Short mmCIF file of C-alpha atoms and ligand atoms in Angstrom, two decimals:
data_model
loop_
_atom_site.label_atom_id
_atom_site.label_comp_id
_atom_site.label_asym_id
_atom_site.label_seq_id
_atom_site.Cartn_x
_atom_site.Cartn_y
_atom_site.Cartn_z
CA UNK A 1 3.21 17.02 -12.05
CA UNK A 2 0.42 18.50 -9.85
CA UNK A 3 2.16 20.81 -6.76
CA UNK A 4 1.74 18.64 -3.32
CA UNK A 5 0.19 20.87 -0.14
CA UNK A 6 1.50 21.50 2.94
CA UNK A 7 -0.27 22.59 5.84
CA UNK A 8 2.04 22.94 9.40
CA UNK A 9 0.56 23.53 12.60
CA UNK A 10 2.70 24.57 15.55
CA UNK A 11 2.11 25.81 19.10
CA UNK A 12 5.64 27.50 20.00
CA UNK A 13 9.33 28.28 18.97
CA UNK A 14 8.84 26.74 15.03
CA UNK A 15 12.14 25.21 14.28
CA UNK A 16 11.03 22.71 13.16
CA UNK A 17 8.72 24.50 11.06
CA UNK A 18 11.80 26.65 9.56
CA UNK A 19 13.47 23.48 8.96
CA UNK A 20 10.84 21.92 6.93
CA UNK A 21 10.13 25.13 5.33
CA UNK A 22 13.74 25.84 3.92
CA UNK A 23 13.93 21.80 3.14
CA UNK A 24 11.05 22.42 0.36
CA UNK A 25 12.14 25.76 -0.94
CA UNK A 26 14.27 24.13 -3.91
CA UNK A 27 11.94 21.57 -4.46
CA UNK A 28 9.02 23.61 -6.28
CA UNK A 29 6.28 20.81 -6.52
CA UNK A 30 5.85 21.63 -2.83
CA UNK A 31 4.30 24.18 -1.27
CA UNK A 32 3.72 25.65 1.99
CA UNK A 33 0.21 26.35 1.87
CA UNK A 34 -0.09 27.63 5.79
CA UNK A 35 1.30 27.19 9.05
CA UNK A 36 -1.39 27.59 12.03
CA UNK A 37 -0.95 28.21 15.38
CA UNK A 38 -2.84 28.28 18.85
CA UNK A 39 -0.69 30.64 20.35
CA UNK A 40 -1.32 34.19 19.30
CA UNK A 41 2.39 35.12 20.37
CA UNK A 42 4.16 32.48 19.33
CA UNK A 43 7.73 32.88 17.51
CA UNK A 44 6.67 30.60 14.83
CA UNK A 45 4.52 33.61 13.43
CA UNK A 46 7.75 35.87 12.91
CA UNK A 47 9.26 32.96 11.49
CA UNK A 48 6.53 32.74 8.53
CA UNK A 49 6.94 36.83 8.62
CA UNK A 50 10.10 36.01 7.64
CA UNK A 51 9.73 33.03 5.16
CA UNK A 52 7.09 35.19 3.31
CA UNK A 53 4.29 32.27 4.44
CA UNK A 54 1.02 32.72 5.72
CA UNK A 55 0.51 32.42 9.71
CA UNK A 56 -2.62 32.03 10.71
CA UNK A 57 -3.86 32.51 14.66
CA UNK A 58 -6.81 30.51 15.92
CA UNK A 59 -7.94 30.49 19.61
CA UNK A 60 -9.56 27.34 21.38
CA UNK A 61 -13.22 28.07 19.76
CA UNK A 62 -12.26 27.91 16.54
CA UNK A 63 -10.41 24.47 17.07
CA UNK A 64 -12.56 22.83 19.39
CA UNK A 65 -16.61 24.16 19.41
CA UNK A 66 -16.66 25.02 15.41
CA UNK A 67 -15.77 23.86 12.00
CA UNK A 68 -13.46 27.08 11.85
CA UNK A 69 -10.78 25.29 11.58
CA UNK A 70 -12.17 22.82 9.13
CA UNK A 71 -13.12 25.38 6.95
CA UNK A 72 -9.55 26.69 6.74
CA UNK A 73 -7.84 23.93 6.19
CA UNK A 74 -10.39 23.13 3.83
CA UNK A 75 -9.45 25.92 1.77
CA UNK A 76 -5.82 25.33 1.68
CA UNK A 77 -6.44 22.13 0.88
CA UNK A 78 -3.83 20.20 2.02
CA UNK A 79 -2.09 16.65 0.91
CA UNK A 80 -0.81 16.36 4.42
CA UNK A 81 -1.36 17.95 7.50
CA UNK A 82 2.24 18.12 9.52
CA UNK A 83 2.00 18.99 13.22
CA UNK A 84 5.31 20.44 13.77
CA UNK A 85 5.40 20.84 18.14
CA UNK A 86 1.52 21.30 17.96
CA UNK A 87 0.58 20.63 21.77
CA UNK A 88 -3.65 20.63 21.62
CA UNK A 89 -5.29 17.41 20.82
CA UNK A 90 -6.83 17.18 17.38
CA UNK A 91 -10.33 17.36 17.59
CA UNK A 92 -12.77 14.72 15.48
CA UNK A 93 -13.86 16.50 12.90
CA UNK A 94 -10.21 16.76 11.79
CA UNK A 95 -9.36 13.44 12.15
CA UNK A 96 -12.47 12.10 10.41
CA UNK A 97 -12.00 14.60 7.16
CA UNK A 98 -8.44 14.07 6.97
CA UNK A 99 -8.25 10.39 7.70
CA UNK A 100 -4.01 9.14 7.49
CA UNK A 101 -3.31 12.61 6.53
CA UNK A 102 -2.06 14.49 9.58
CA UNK A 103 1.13 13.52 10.83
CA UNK A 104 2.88 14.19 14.42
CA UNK A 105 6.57 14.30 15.30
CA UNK A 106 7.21 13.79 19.29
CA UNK A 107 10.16 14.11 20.90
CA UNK A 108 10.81 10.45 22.62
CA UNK A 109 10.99 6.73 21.07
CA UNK A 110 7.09 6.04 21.84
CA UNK A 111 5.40 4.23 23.20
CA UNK A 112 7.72 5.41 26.07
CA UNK A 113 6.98 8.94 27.49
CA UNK A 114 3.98 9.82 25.05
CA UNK A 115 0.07 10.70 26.23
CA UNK A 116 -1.25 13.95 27.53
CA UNK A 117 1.20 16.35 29.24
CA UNK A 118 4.46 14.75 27.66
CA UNK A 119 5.77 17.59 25.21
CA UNK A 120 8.86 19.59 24.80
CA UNK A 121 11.15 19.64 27.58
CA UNK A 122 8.52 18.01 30.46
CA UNK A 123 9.61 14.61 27.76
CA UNK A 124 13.26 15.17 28.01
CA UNK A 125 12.86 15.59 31.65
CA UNK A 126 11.33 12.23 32.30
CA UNK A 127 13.60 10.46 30.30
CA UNK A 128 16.62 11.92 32.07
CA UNK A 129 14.73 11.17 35.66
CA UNK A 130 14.77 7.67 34.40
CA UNK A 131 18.25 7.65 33.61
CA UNK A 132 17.66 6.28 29.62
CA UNK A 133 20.82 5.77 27.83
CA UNK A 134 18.88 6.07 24.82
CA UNK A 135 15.67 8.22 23.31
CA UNK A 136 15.12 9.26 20.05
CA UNK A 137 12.31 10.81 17.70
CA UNK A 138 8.58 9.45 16.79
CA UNK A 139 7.46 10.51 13.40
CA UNK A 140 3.60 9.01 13.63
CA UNK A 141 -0.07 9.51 11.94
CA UNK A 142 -2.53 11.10 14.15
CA UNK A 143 -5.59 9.30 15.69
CA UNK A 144 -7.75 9.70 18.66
CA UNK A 145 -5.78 9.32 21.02
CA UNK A 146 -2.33 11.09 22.17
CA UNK A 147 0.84 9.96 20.69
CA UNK A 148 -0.94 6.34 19.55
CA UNK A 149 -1.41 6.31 16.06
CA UNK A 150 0.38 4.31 13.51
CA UNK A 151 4.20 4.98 13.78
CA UNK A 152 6.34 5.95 10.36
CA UNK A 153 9.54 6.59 11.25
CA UNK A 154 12.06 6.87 14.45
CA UNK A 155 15.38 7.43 15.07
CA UNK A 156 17.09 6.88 18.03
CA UNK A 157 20.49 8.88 19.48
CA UNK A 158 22.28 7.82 22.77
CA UNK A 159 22.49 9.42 26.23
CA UNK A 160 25.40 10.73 28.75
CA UNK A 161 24.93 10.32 32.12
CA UNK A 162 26.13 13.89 32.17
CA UNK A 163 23.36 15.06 29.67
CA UNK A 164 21.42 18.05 31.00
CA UNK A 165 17.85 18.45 29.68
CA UNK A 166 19.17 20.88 27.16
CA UNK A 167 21.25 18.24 25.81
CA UNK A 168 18.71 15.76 25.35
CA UNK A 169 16.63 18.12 23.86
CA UNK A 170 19.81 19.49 21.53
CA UNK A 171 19.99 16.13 20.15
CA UNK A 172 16.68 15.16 19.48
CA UNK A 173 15.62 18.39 17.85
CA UNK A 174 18.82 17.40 15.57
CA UNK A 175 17.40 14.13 14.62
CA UNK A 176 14.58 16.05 13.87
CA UNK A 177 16.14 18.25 11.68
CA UNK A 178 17.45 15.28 9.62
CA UNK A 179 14.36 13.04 9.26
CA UNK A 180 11.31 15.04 9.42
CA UNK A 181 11.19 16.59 6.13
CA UNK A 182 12.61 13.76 4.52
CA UNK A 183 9.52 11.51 6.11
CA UNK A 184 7.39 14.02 5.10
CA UNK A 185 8.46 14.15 1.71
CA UNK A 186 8.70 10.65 0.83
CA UNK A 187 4.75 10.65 2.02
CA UNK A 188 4.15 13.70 -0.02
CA UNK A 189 5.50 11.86 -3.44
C1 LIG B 201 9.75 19.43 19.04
O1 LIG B 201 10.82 18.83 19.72
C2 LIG B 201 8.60 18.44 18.90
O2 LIG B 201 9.02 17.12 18.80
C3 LIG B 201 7.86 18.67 20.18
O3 LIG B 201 7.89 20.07 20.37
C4 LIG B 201 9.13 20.55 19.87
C5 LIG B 201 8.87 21.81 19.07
O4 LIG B 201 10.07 22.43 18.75
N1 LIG B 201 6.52 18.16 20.10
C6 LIG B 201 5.88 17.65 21.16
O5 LIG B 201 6.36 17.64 22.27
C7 LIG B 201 4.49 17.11 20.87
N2 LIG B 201 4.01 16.31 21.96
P1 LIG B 201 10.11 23.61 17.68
O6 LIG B 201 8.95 24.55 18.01
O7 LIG B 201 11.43 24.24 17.85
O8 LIG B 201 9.93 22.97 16.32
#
């Protein structure tokens, strides 16, 4: 059977990233073709150091005024396109060259607490301001817009009125854990 592609982008710690990573290592008819990031410091770079995969650094140019980007991921040619805590919108020519092909994880049960400005913690934050007693994950393909295209998979967990913002975001980066590469596998095969 032909090898399936992965290309991860990522904008910050990588966990997730990691996770996904050491989810495919026994499973040799996937492989990690790249992981790109916007952030020239970003952990997620020593994490591939680490992992023995290629990190690749691109600055706003190369994403949003050129085919760069394109070109790259042309070259690695990927099956699927994961965006693994990837914060900048994905510009056209991505979307139109890798149409249901790039997938998004966010950290909330959208359509609740998605669009610009809602990642990471700033998410968790809301949701706690509104006193939820629920949120969850939001594994998604990527279109135009933020956070609205066509949703694959989410899981919920519950809320403590006690839970800090670290909590919430404990437990949904542990649902993420679970499901991601499992989503992204059963797209892959
Ligand atoms: C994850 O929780 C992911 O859902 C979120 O960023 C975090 C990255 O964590 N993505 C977004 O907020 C996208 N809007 P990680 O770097 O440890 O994988």
């Amino acid at each position: 059977m032909k090898t399936k592609r992965l290309v991860l982008f990522a904008s910050g710690s990588g966990s997730n990233v990691e996770n996904i990573v050491q989810h495919f290592n026994d499973r040799p008819n996937v492989t990690i073709a790249g992981v790109l990031t916007n952030k020239r410091d970003a952990k997620v770079l020593d994490r591939c150091n680490r992992l023995n995969i290629n990190g690749l650094y691109f600055n706003k140019n190369a994403f949003q005024k050129s085919d760069c980007v394109l070109n790259i991921l042309k070259s690695l040619q990927p099956d699927l396109i994961i965006l693994a805590g990837f914060l900048w919108k994905i510009p056209e020519n991505l979307i139109q060259n890798y149409p249901n092909k790039i997938v998004n994880i966010h950290p909330a049960l959208l359509p609740k607490y998605g669009g610009k400005g809602m990642y990471g913690n700033h998410v968790h934050q809301a949701v706690k301001d509104n006193s939820e007693l629920e949120t969850g994950i939001t594994i998604h393909y990527v279109n135009k817009n933020y956070d609205e295209g066509a949703i694959i998979h989410q899981a919920k967990t519950a809320i403590a009125p006690s839970d800090s913002v670290a909590d919430i975001a404990n437990k949904v980066h542990q649902l993420e854990y679970e499901f991601f590469p499992k989503v992204i596998e059963k797209l892959l095969l």
